[in-house]
XYZ file of C-alpha atoms in Angstrom:
765
model
C 17.879 -7.184 -28.348
C 17.620 -8.261 -24.502
C 14.448 -8.248 -22.395
C 14.277 -7.994 -18.612
C 11.615 -7.853 -15.955
C 12.392 -6.161 -12.425
C 10.178 -8.451 -10.399
C 7.115 -10.367 -10.624
C 3.951 -10.587 -8.328
C 4.224 -13.406 -5.429
C 0.554 -14.475 -4.694
C -0.113 -16.473 -7.792
C -3.056 -15.817 -10.343
C -5.522 -16.832 -7.892
C -3.921 -15.849 -4.480
C -2.459 -19.348 -3.969
C 0.047 -18.129 -1.807
C -2.247 -16.258 0.509
C -4.218 -19.239 0.999
C -1.106 -21.365 2.077
C -0.079 -18.743 4.157
C -3.032 -18.313 6.360
C -3.489 -22.291 6.443
C -0.080 -22.226 8.063
C -0.820 -19.340 10.335
C -3.734 -21.047 11.625
C -1.877 -24.613 12.078
C -3.848 -26.189 9.593
C -1.034 -27.161 7.360
C 2.904 -27.652 7.512
C 5.774 -25.689 6.875
C 6.392 -28.237 4.107
C 3.083 -27.527 2.457
C 3.553 -24.143 2.542
C 7.015 -24.248 1.221
C 5.725 -26.728 -1.527
C 3.069 -24.126 -2.882
C 5.757 -21.633 -3.113
C 8.063 -23.751 -5.032
C 5.308 -24.507 -7.359
C 4.517 -20.689 -7.845
C 8.322 -19.830 -8.315
C 8.533 -22.579 -10.641
C 5.708 -21.410 -12.774
C 6.763 -17.899 -12.820
C 10.234 -18.711 -14.039
C 9.177 -21.177 -16.814
C 6.640 -18.745 -18.128
C 9.082 -15.861 -18.481
C 11.504 -18.319 -20.016
C 9.005 -19.453 -22.706
C 8.094 -16.008 -23.663
C 11.672 -15.312 -24.198
C 12.960 -12.930 -21.339
C 16.566 -12.931 -21.315
C 17.078 -11.484 -17.762
C 14.644 -13.213 -15.328
C 14.783 -12.444 -11.711
C 15.069 -14.601 -8.761
C 14.735 -13.932 -4.719
C 11.739 -11.345 -5.774
C 9.554 -14.048 -4.207
C 8.498 -13.583 -0.643
C 6.469 -14.982 2.218
C 5.837 -11.623 3.677
C 8.137 -8.897 2.359
C 11.453 -8.362 0.590
C 12.970 -5.897 3.309
C 12.208 -8.221 6.006
C 13.849 -10.832 3.497
C 16.828 -8.540 3.797
C 16.504 -8.081 7.484
C 16.861 -11.666 7.958
C 19.542 -12.262 5.291
C 21.393 -9.652 7.581
C 20.259 -11.344 10.889
C 19.225 -8.039 11.995
C 16.505 -9.505 14.228
C 15.532 -7.453 17.121
C 16.241 -8.985 20.715
C 12.724 -9.409 21.687
C 12.063 -12.207 19.279
C 14.658 -14.353 21.179
C 16.399 -15.433 18.021
C 19.644 -17.037 19.410
C 21.267 -17.365 15.723
C 21.597 -19.652 12.622
C 19.516 -19.999 9.852
C 16.294 -17.873 10.511
C 13.232 -20.211 10.583
C 9.514 -19.447 9.788
C 8.688 -18.669 13.506
C 11.205 -15.951 14.143
C 10.205 -14.377 10.404
C 6.592 -14.394 11.064
C 7.020 -13.200 14.681
C 8.927 -10.240 12.982
C 5.972 -9.921 10.637
C 3.145 -10.341 12.701
C 3.878 -10.414 16.483
C 3.407 -13.224 18.516
C 1.240 -13.872 21.679
C 3.794 -11.974 23.910
C 5.633 -9.235 21.815
C 4.470 -7.110 18.868
C 5.407 -6.868 15.343
C 7.626 -4.560 13.559
C 6.555 -1.610 12.339
C 4.800 -1.639 8.962
C 4.737 1.245 6.681
C 4.151 2.171 2.960
C 6.620 1.240 0.234
C 7.397 4.640 -1.476
C 4.226 6.064 -2.818
C 2.645 2.471 -3.180
C 0.021 0.613 -1.507
C 2.369 -2.030 -0.772
C 3.708 -2.150 2.770
C 6.799 -3.115 3.897
C 8.086 -4.122 7.647
C 10.921 -1.536 8.942
C 14.201 -2.715 9.606
C 14.917 -1.746 13.441
C 19.113 -1.114 13.869
C 21.578 0.548 16.312
C 25.130 0.517 17.099
C 25.072 -3.055 19.076
C 23.152 -4.813 16.259
C 25.481 -7.934 15.121
C 25.170 -8.666 11.557
C 25.510 -11.961 10.401
C 24.489 -14.163 7.275
C 21.391 -15.703 8.531
C 19.022 -16.573 5.509
C 20.418 -18.178 2.277
C 17.097 -17.580 0.469
C 18.984 -15.486 -2.165
C 21.437 -18.528 -3.167
C 18.675 -21.135 -2.485
C 16.022 -19.914 -4.867
C 18.850 -19.016 -7.525
C 20.062 -22.874 -7.291
C 16.170 -23.702 -7.428
C 15.808 -21.858 -10.990
C 19.069 -23.176 -12.404
C 17.928 -26.989 -11.386
C 14.723 -26.131 -13.595
C 17.221 -24.977 -16.064
C 16.388 -21.122 -15.659
C 19.500 -18.588 -15.297
C 18.196 -15.988 -12.965
C 19.621 -12.688 -12.047
C 19.381 -12.835 -8.298
C 17.946 -9.598 -6.779
C 18.816 -8.219 -3.697
C 17.801 -4.996 -1.697
C 20.889 -2.727 -1.909
C 22.751 -1.801 0.986
C 22.330 1.645 1.035
C 18.801 1.642 0.604
C 18.455 -1.190 3.275
C 19.839 1.708 5.557
C 17.961 4.540 4.464
C 14.788 2.596 4.771
C 15.506 1.589 8.484
C 14.771 3.347 11.776
C 16.716 3.502 14.922
C 15.712 0.956 17.201
C 13.709 1.546 20.260
C 16.314 3.097 22.982
C 18.715 4.315 20.273
C 19.102 7.751 19.791
C 16.985 9.286 17.112
C 19.866 11.179 15.724
C 22.009 8.149 15.176
C 23.404 7.763 11.422
C 22.175 4.683 10.075
C 24.315 4.807 7.227
C 27.202 4.237 9.806
C 26.320 0.747 10.052
C 27.314 0.429 6.095
C 30.606 -1.185 7.219
C 29.107 -3.788 9.040
C 26.528 -4.967 6.668
C 28.936 -4.843 3.591
C 30.549 -8.100 4.953
C 27.126 -9.969 4.743
C 26.616 -8.892 1.333
C 30.100 -9.998 0.143
C 29.049 -13.656 1.784
C 26.036 -13.825 -0.268
C 27.710 -12.332 -3.380
C 30.274 -14.821 -3.275
C 27.899 -17.800 -2.716
C 26.092 -16.581 -5.651
C 29.502 -16.402 -7.952
C 30.049 -20.005 -6.726
C 26.574 -21.006 -7.797
C 27.256 -19.823 -11.151
C 25.538 -16.942 -11.159
C 26.694 -14.041 -14.182
C 24.361 -11.080 -13.128
C 23.166 -9.796 -9.895
C 20.558 -7.030 -9.379
C 20.819 -4.603 -6.372
C 17.548 -2.445 -6.177
C 18.328 0.930 -4.915
C 15.285 2.968 -5.189
C 15.970 5.432 -2.923
C 18.204 6.899 -5.370
C 15.440 8.653 -6.638
C 14.580 10.495 -3.308
C 15.773 14.014 -2.155
C 19.125 12.676 -0.841
C 22.006 15.178 0.482
C 25.725 14.882 -0.689
C 26.570 12.560 2.475
C 23.509 9.880 1.319
C 24.874 10.238 -2.216
C 28.171 9.320 -0.748
C 27.142 6.352 0.729
C 26.312 4.675 -2.645
C 30.076 5.466 -3.988
C 31.651 4.204 -0.727
C 29.161 1.102 -0.693
C 29.992 0.025 -4.184
C 33.616 0.536 -4.043
C 33.963 -1.480 -1.261
C 32.129 -4.406 -3.122
C 33.880 -4.094 -6.225
C 36.472 -6.687 -5.577
C 33.788 -9.004 -4.361
C 31.590 -8.292 -7.598
C 34.431 -8.769 -9.878
C 33.521 -11.331 -12.694
C 29.753 -10.787 -12.225
C 27.663 -8.047 -14.233
C 25.987 -5.654 -11.890
C 22.700 -4.107 -12.207
C 21.593 -1.064 -10.167
C 17.744 -1.022 -10.107
C 15.905 2.296 -9.582
C 12.089 3.250 -9.776
C 9.093 5.128 -9.159
C 10.456 8.592 -10.131
C 13.235 10.563 -11.934
C 16.831 10.759 -10.751
C 18.150 14.347 -9.914
C 21.247 15.011 -11.973
C 23.259 14.711 -8.716
C 21.880 11.001 -8.330
C 22.152 10.065 -12.028
C 25.881 11.388 -11.880
C 26.483 9.170 -8.722
C 24.482 6.063 -10.072
C 26.685 6.112 -13.356
C 29.588 6.708 -11.597
C 29.679 3.728 -9.199
C 32.424 1.367 -9.543
C 32.007 -2.365 -10.585
C 28.746 -1.668 -12.134
C 27.804 -2.817 -15.582
C 23.941 -1.576 -16.160
C 21.584 1.114 -14.677
C 17.823 0.155 -14.383
C 15.697 3.453 -15.034
C 11.895 4.154 -14.737
C 10.955 5.661 -17.555
C 7.411 5.782 -17.132
C 7.278 8.068 -13.972
C 10.731 9.323 -14.548
C 10.249 10.681 -17.932
C 12.874 13.638 -17.420
C 15.338 10.961 -16.798
C 15.672 10.081 -20.390
C 17.150 13.561 -20.897
C 19.722 12.968 -18.648
C 20.717 9.713 -20.250
C 20.550 11.291 -23.973
C 22.679 13.988 -22.509
C 25.568 11.971 -20.671
C 25.526 8.097 -20.811
C 28.821 6.330 -19.741
C 30.411 4.364 -22.823
C 30.146 0.677 -22.941
C 27.472 0.401 -20.407
C 23.976 -0.993 -20.447
C 20.636 0.813 -20.194
C 17.658 -1.360 -18.721
C 15.211 1.070 -19.871
C 11.977 0.671 -17.966
C 9.243 1.701 -20.934
C 6.522 -0.889 -19.734
C 4.550 0.337 -16.451
C 4.526 -1.915 -13.784
C 2.267 0.076 -11.296
C -0.681 0.317 -13.561
C -2.982 -2.225 -15.926
C -2.974 0.096 -19.163
C -1.667 -1.856 -22.342
C 1.563 -0.269 -23.437
C 1.583 2.393 -26.139
C 4.020 0.118 -27.986
C 4.142 2.489 -30.754
C 5.132 5.335 -28.458
C 7.790 3.146 -26.457
C 9.492 1.893 -29.678
C 9.999 5.331 -30.203
C 11.293 6.335 -27.186
C 13.573 2.884 -27.321
C 14.831 3.771 -30.815
C 16.158 7.093 -29.466
C 17.858 5.722 -26.505
C 19.655 2.924 -28.939
C 20.991 5.821 -30.751
C 22.644 7.234 -27.837
C 24.079 3.764 -25.837
C 24.358 1.483 -28.558
C 22.339 -1.307 -29.807
C 24.080 -4.135 -27.778
C 23.799 -1.995 -24.668
C 19.880 -1.396 -24.395
C 17.993 -3.988 -22.548
C 13.933 -3.531 -22.526
C 12.544 -3.428 -19.097
C 9.528 -2.796 -16.917
C 9.282 0.325 -14.719
C 9.815 -1.343 -11.514
C 8.303 -4.610 -10.368
C 5.052 -5.878 -11.593
C 4.240 -6.786 -8.165
C 2.175 -3.636 -7.868
C -0.290 -5.041 -10.834
C -2.615 -7.808 -11.183
C -1.182 -11.208 -12.363
C -2.807 -12.553 -15.510
C -5.552 -10.839 -17.824
C -6.502 -14.598 -18.960
C -8.526 -15.145 -15.649
C -10.965 -12.254 -16.335
C -13.838 -13.818 -17.955
C -16.421 -11.143 -16.740
C -14.602 -7.678 -18.386
C -16.413 -6.544 -21.581
C -14.158 -7.098 -24.471
C -13.675 -3.334 -25.074
C -12.324 -2.569 -21.613
C -10.186 -5.627 -21.863
C -8.536 -4.695 -25.056
C -7.350 -1.611 -23.099
C -5.387 -3.621 -20.393
C -2.160 -5.637 -19.673
C -1.696 -7.447 -16.508
C 1.779 -8.958 -15.435
C 1.601 -11.782 -17.822
C 0.708 -9.392 -20.855
C 3.417 -6.917 -19.736
C 6.051 -9.935 -19.873
C 4.991 -10.309 -23.641
C 4.976 -6.371 -24.037
C 8.741 -6.151 -22.969
C 9.645 -9.242 -25.298
C 7.635 -7.647 -27.848
C 9.292 -4.595 -27.919
C 12.897 -6.175 -27.679
C 12.378 -8.089 -30.617
C 10.898 -5.099 -32.465
C 14.257 -3.039 -31.671
C 16.125 -6.150 -32.908
C 14.340 -6.168 -36.469
C 11.712 -8.790 -35.561
C 8.586 -6.725 -35.207
C 5.249 -8.598 -34.719
C 3.251 -6.449 -37.182
C 0.039 -8.410 -36.217
C 0.770 -7.582 -32.393
C 1.583 -3.640 -32.932
C -1.303 -3.495 -35.257
C -3.950 -5.016 -32.529
C -2.242 -2.615 -29.871
C -2.796 0.533 -32.079
C -6.097 -0.479 -32.622
C -6.792 -0.688 -28.795
C -5.266 2.535 -28.174
C -7.470 4.355 -30.930
C -10.752 2.670 -29.130
C -10.031 4.087 -25.819
C -9.037 7.184 -27.092
C -12.468 7.704 -28.692
C -14.890 5.438 -26.949
C -17.926 7.368 -25.818
C -17.981 5.576 -22.223
C -15.006 7.271 -21.430
C -16.438 10.712 -21.449
C -19.412 12.435 -19.392
C -19.700 16.050 -20.369
C -22.113 16.764 -17.038
C -19.433 15.372 -15.079
C -16.496 17.441 -16.509
C -18.609 20.699 -16.476
C -19.197 20.023 -12.613
C -15.669 19.418 -11.920
C -14.646 22.433 -13.657
C -17.091 24.687 -11.686
C -15.197 23.809 -8.378
C -12.378 26.110 -9.666
C -12.307 29.347 -7.406
C -13.462 28.089 -3.899
C -11.774 26.163 -1.320
C -14.864 24.646 -0.110
C -14.148 25.353 3.536
C -17.271 24.879 6.314
C -18.161 27.909 7.063
C -17.642 27.535 11.033
C -14.378 26.937 12.482
C -14.068 23.535 14.275
C -14.027 24.601 18.022
C -17.536 25.982 17.362
C -18.707 22.691 15.404
C -17.242 20.522 18.156
C -19.420 22.183 20.896
C -22.589 22.365 18.535
C -21.410 18.286 18.292
C -21.308 17.700 21.658
C -24.763 19.314 22.570
C -26.440 16.919 19.975
C -24.128 13.860 20.772
C -23.684 13.961 24.535
C -20.334 11.967 24.515
C -18.191 11.201 27.569
C -14.599 12.206 27.780
C -12.312 9.844 25.969
C -15.311 8.828 23.655
C -14.393 5.337 22.192
C -15.033 4.096 18.701
C -13.556 1.687 16.114
C -12.760 2.437 12.660
C -15.043 0.727 10.528
C -15.028 -2.832 9.985
C -15.301 -5.958 11.911
C -14.650 -9.407 11.379
C -15.383 -11.083 8.139
C -16.357 -14.610 9.115
C -16.131 -17.529 6.481
C -20.029 -17.472 6.392
C -20.475 -14.047 5.656
C -17.884 -14.110 2.854
C -20.092 -16.867 1.486
C -23.199 -15.168 1.517
C -21.896 -12.158 -0.247
C -20.376 -14.483 -2.702
C -23.142 -16.377 -3.179
C -25.332 -13.271 -3.555
C -22.951 -11.936 -6.509
C -23.522 -15.497 -8.166
C -27.103 -15.060 -8.001
C -27.610 -18.075 -5.637
C -29.059 -15.961 -2.581
C -32.080 -13.921 -3.316
C -31.758 -10.136 -2.636
C -34.127 -10.431 0.632
C -32.353 -13.154 1.852
C -29.144 -11.332 1.268
C -30.582 -8.095 3.055
C -31.790 -10.369 5.777
C -28.211 -11.923 6.513
C -26.653 -8.559 6.320
C -29.063 -7.107 8.964
C -28.554 -10.107 10.940
C -24.768 -9.579 10.938
C -24.933 -5.665 11.443
C -27.264 -6.337 14.429
C -24.636 -8.637 16.067
C -22.041 -6.022 15.673
C -24.278 -3.458 17.085
C -25.139 -5.711 20.048
C -21.553 -6.403 20.919
C -20.693 -3.097 20.413
C -23.284 -1.987 23.128
C -22.277 -5.099 25.318
C -18.876 -3.553 25.223
C -19.937 0.008 26.139
C -18.341 1.605 23.127
C -19.490 5.330 22.377
C -19.898 5.998 18.787
C -20.796 2.657 16.984
C -20.014 1.161 13.267
C -22.168 -1.247 11.240
C -19.271 -3.466 10.907
C -19.056 -3.197 6.688
C -20.498 -6.714 6.267
C -21.683 -5.926 2.892
C -18.436 -4.647 1.713
C -15.715 -7.141 0.575
C -13.368 -3.910 0.151
C -13.306 -0.418 1.094
C -12.623 1.001 -2.378
C -14.160 -1.858 -4.429
C -17.372 -1.582 -2.517
C -17.673 2.243 -3.901
C -16.289 2.001 -7.146
C -18.908 -0.890 -8.017
C -21.616 1.847 -7.590
C -19.776 4.730 -9.273
C -19.764 5.388 -13.172
C -16.468 5.186 -15.047
C -15.052 2.168 -12.964
C -14.726 -1.484 -14.001
C -14.077 -4.426 -11.727
C -11.879 -7.907 -11.855
C -12.623 -11.143 -10.887
C -8.974 -12.128 -10.081
C -7.023 -8.937 -10.162
C -5.715 -9.116 -6.897
C -2.698 -7.195 -5.707
C -0.577 -7.675 -2.445
C -0.754 -5.132 -0.083
C 0.896 -7.017 2.497
C 1.695 -10.300 3.966
C -1.385 -12.455 2.814
C -3.668 -9.160 2.616
C -4.577 -8.860 -1.242
C -6.695 -5.874 -2.554
C -8.373 -5.839 -6.110
C -8.304 -2.557 -7.269
C -11.306 -0.952 -9.270
C -10.033 0.311 -12.764
C -11.179 4.001 -13.330
C -11.509 4.209 -17.120
C -13.954 7.027 -17.722
C -15.260 9.956 -15.854
C -16.920 9.195 -12.463
C -20.340 9.977 -11.003
C -22.837 8.418 -8.747
C -26.231 7.268 -10.215
C -27.635 6.427 -6.650
C -26.880 6.389 -2.904
C -24.731 3.709 -1.908
C -24.514 3.411 1.897
C -27.491 5.288 3.087
C -29.657 1.899 3.437
C -27.400 0.331 5.765
C -26.365 3.126 7.700
C -30.136 3.914 8.403
C -30.562 0.214 8.955
C -27.647 0.215 11.510
C -28.787 3.398 12.985
C -32.308 2.015 13.885
C -31.022 -0.659 15.975
C -29.405 1.566 18.576
C -29.917 4.883 20.497
C -26.114 5.655 20.436
C -24.546 7.561 17.753
C -23.858 5.252 14.235
C -21.096 6.467 12.210
C -21.814 6.202 8.415
C -18.945 4.994 6.676
C -17.318 6.386 3.522
C -14.037 6.152 1.343
C -12.710 9.517 0.726
C -11.880 10.659 -2.925
C -8.160 10.542 -2.597
C -8.051 6.938 -1.016
C -10.566 5.644 -3.860
C -8.123 7.214 -6.490
C -4.762 5.923 -5.047
C -6.330 2.483 -4.287
C -7.536 2.232 -7.671
C -5.697 1.742 -10.997
C -6.296 5.321 -12.589
C -6.781 6.285 -16.120
C -3.622 7.859 -17.513
C -5.121 10.171 -19.971
C -5.769 12.923 -17.677
C -4.403 14.461 -14.826
C -4.990 12.446 -11.601
C -6.464 15.560 -9.824
C -9.249 16.044 -12.262
C -9.982 12.245 -11.732
C -9.839 12.838 -8.010
C -12.242 15.985 -8.086
C -14.957 13.948 -9.744
C -14.564 11.522 -7.300
C -14.791 14.189 -4.198
C -18.384 15.393 -6.135
C -19.630 11.637 -6.020
C -18.697 11.564 -2.436
C -20.088 14.668 -1.583
C -23.699 13.414 -2.872
C -23.725 10.550 -0.711
C -22.443 12.681 2.687
C -25.461 14.857 1.898
C -27.978 11.904 1.612
C -26.510 10.253 4.603
C -27.241 13.698 6.734
C -30.913 13.835 5.329
C -30.908 10.197 6.581
C -30.109 11.407 10.054
C -26.764 10.062 10.335
C -25.004 12.771 12.523
C -21.544 11.155 12.340
C -20.056 10.557 8.858
C -16.652 8.956 8.513
C -14.783 9.857 5.218
C -11.562 7.660 5.378
C -8.790 8.928 3.604
C -6.312 5.943 4.521
C -4.005 6.409 1.702
C -3.740 10.455 1.403
C -0.175 10.205 2.777
C 0.975 7.308 0.322
C 0.108 9.424 -2.712
C 2.680 11.986 -1.851
C 5.023 12.245 -4.620
C 8.610 11.171 -3.334
C 10.031 14.691 -4.368
C 9.489 17.348 -1.904
C 9.443 19.904 -4.516
C 6.084 18.226 -5.890
C 4.602 18.154 -2.302
C 2.822 21.142 -2.130
C 1.113 20.701 -5.106
C 0.045 17.131 -4.460
C -1.344 18.112 -0.976
C -3.327 21.197 -2.263
C -5.589 19.218 -4.686
C -5.744 16.067 -2.066
C -6.652 18.326 0.820
C -9.126 20.378 -1.162
C -10.777 16.987 -2.513
C -11.494 15.867 0.975
C -12.880 19.417 1.873
C -15.254 19.364 -1.009
C -16.882 16.140 0.282
C -18.089 17.408 3.546
C -18.337 21.317 2.638
C -22.128 21.421 2.932
C -23.021 19.803 5.900
C -24.609 21.368 9.124
C -22.325 22.034 12.097
C -24.022 19.507 14.256
C -22.907 16.963 11.661
C -19.371 15.509 12.867
C -17.150 14.598 10.045
C -14.212 11.860 10.974
C -11.559 10.826 8.899
C -9.054 8.051 9.184
C -5.578 7.271 8.072
C -3.033 4.407 8.510
C 0.438 2.967 8.129
C 2.204 5.649 7.002
C 4.648 8.568 8.365
C 2.295 11.375 8.895
C 4.556 13.960 11.041
C 5.707 15.805 7.711
C 2.083 16.448 6.576
C 0.753 17.145 9.843
C -0.318 20.829 8.857
C -2.271 19.719 5.636
C -3.754 16.902 7.879
C -5.351 20.007 10.067
C -5.980 21.866 6.710
C -8.350 18.811 5.772
C -10.645 20.588 8.827
C -12.059 17.462 9.880
C -13.726 17.150 13.125
C -11.991 14.080 14.278
C -9.304 12.411 12.800
C -8.398 8.491 13.886
C -4.979 7.707 12.900
C -2.456 4.946 13.144
C -0.104 5.353 15.998
C 0.575 2.019 18.028
C 2.659 0.264 15.563
C 5.130 2.971 14.723
C 6.469 3.351 18.345
C 3.745 6.191 18.759
C 6.037 8.432 16.313
C 2.935 10.319 15.831
C 2.833 11.723 19.209
C 6.238 13.228 18.783
C 4.529 16.010 16.657
C 2.590 17.274 19.315
C 5.416 17.025 21.716
C 7.365 19.476 19.706
C 4.395 22.232 19.784
C 2.130 21.363 16.924
C -1.489 22.994 17.959
C -4.424 20.414 17.032
C -7.915 21.775 18.077
C -10.162 19.066 16.474
C -10.978 15.889 17.721
C -8.135 12.874 17.431
C -7.847 9.213 18.216
C -3.926 8.101 17.873
C -4.781 3.953 17.696
C -4.134 2.390 21.098
C -3.449 -1.053 19.533
C -2.116 -2.635 16.662
C -4.918 -4.864 14.260
C -2.687 -6.247 12.141
C -1.072 -8.353 14.698
C -3.505 -11.470 16.507
C -1.752 -10.385 19.607
C -4.240 -8.742 22.423
C -2.913 -6.177 24.435
C -3.772 -5.553 28.345
C -5.767 -3.063 29.925
C -2.640 -1.695 31.451
C -0.795 -1.519 28.132
C -3.636 0.322 26.689
C -4.063 2.675 29.449
C -0.399 3.545 29.222
C -0.756 4.419 25.523
C -3.642 7.006 26.534
C -1.663 8.105 29.562
C 1.320 9.040 26.955
C -1.567 10.847 24.679
C -2.646 12.822 27.462
C 0.773 14.148 27.980
C 0.615 15.817 24.631
C -3.281 16.087 23.581
C -6.087 17.942 25.707
C -8.261 15.351 27.541
C -11.589 17.075 25.523
C -10.288 16.477 22.126
C -8.789 12.934 22.631
C -10.589 9.586 21.114
C -9.833 6.193 21.951
C -9.680 3.829 19.087
C -7.470 0.901 17.723
C -5.184 1.841 14.814
C -7.428 0.389 11.934
C -10.405 -1.742 11.006
C -10.996 -5.111 12.456
C -12.004 -6.955 9.358
C -8.628 -9.313 9.185
C -9.044 -10.274 12.806
C -11.025 -13.106 14.383
C -13.940 -12.053 16.793
C -11.892 -14.155 19.594
C -9.247 -11.479 19.079
C -11.395 -8.487 18.550
C -13.738 -9.003 21.755
C -11.041 -9.153 24.287
C -8.779 -6.524 22.874
C -11.981 -3.859 22.541
C -12.970 -4.918 26.206
C -9.593 -4.195 27.449
C -9.685 -0.984 25.476
C -13.061 0.193 27.136
C -11.851 -1.052 30.596
C -8.538 1.299 30.118
C -10.584 3.981 29.457
C -13.059 3.771 32.076
C -10.153 3.493 34.593
C -8.835 6.721 33.187
C -12.161 8.575 33.469
C -12.448 7.616 36.804
C -8.991 8.872 37.562
C -9.815 12.176 35.772
C -12.882 12.433 38.022
C -15.555 12.266 35.300
C -16.747 8.440 35.235
C -19.212 7.902 32.603
């Protein structure tokens, strides 16, 4: 029985690629140095899978930044502003598209379906001249082959590539991206032909958009594309991989009817209903790559349950046609549990990271073939039983408090307009008030102090002193820049979710459980294994210390319950909304303690609310109801004079704007600049928004420093659709990933732009 892995993490077990990328970007190492680190990581991954016994090992799932950007490079679809003149795309053009450069901004970045991974959105139009401009897929196949590993090269499928794209600036928004299909297929044919010539016997096309709500024209594009590719694909085994949700019956019919296709990869973890479609009607002689091992969470697979599912499928598709696989790429999980030396043994026994999931896939394949490892299965069953019965998972008081939430919608008693009036009397802010989103640059020295404190090499007194000195520096800088509502810069936090999880019960933490978010940015999601509560205040000390350093309002900075949920590895033994309500109650306790400490502005970030939106529209309403409710629970008890902010970033918000309004925050700051001010179109179309709003005026994920004139132009566009009295001015997101020599001039230009506009509006500060 064969086994398959959809894709694998790229950063390395200890973030080797991250550090190599950042060294290259900082001009401390060469392109050859970066390429060597990447080659070593790829070699290690391929050899590891081969040694375990995986038959279908992927190649071209490695990326220096993002797999969709790799496809853009392969197709030569470089926006004109990057000055690319043809030929093989090199690092300069590639990273300029991803990160921007001194003269031009980066391409838009948005969430990859409902994950915390971000991809670079292709910008396309009728005049794009596609050409085969990156041979990466073929080069990596040959590289693996030279190591003695015959891989399955993976390409983003042509239809998904177009459906994930957007019309370029200046192109009519109604332009049909699918009309470009005849223009990109010739490039795909060139790639396929080269892979065949290099000796490939299988090829994998990732077509994850098949799980979305697609109309007949969109579904028809898949039929058209693969019919066109059929002759070129002749002689190859072709796998179409889908993931993240169920297929609709219409999409399943389209998929299984594609010409020239040998196998179908299905997510049977998040797509449990798809199993019924397979049982009802599966094409004779085709292969099913059954994704029964979860690629998006870190819990050990219930091997007995998965084996039962596989045996039922084997009876339908045939013994020789069933391949055991992961539900999606393992990109979304941590790399290797062997690197976790501080997790206690009981919790560790409940987990499986990418390396362990590879072993699980192979163990299931062998068991199906009659070579079941009884000891491995027995150990797995014991771990499953331990997790179900462990007293550390359940807290009756928490469950009772969460159950008591039913029957109330937890809205503040006064409407937002009246609250804003009360808050203005207390805060006395100018028009177009300025603020930042929370974090300030995390210097090498700062990270060192934090690291040494965790390792007990620095006393608590010295740690607190160092943090207060950093906070004072950040406060003084903001006052010098003349920012109106300040932040303390979050020097005590490595990560906005990890920081809170460390202080809440029901969470566990890893040492090297890093997951790529975008580019070199990695996060270390907490593991929610049990009921959640807050034993003691988490931020009050730092917020109070910061407020004592200034007369200006200081924001208390919290992460909201939905974001903590969506940016954690969440327990899978109860509904997600139940866990979210538990977190909401814990954050509510913190909000009320901050208010008691005279923190009059409290920001509860819900950066990840949009990314948790289910992929199917039929499931949106239920998710948004409990997600928005969870946010309201956190602040329903504060006074009218306490101003509640929230922040959201890097997603498409237009389709959920009414739910955002329903959150009933006093002020929302929201990403806007990198997405070509897409957000503003909502207000141009007549949506009325009465609360404070700060659409970001510049992209913090690029090192580029925007000019005063550029920022003023952005604010003027906002003023064309939003009332002056509700508009706030702020960057897109937190400043943690930037350097001070980028942050200072950018914020200085932001404040200068605001002052110019205040003068023009006749209300100088």
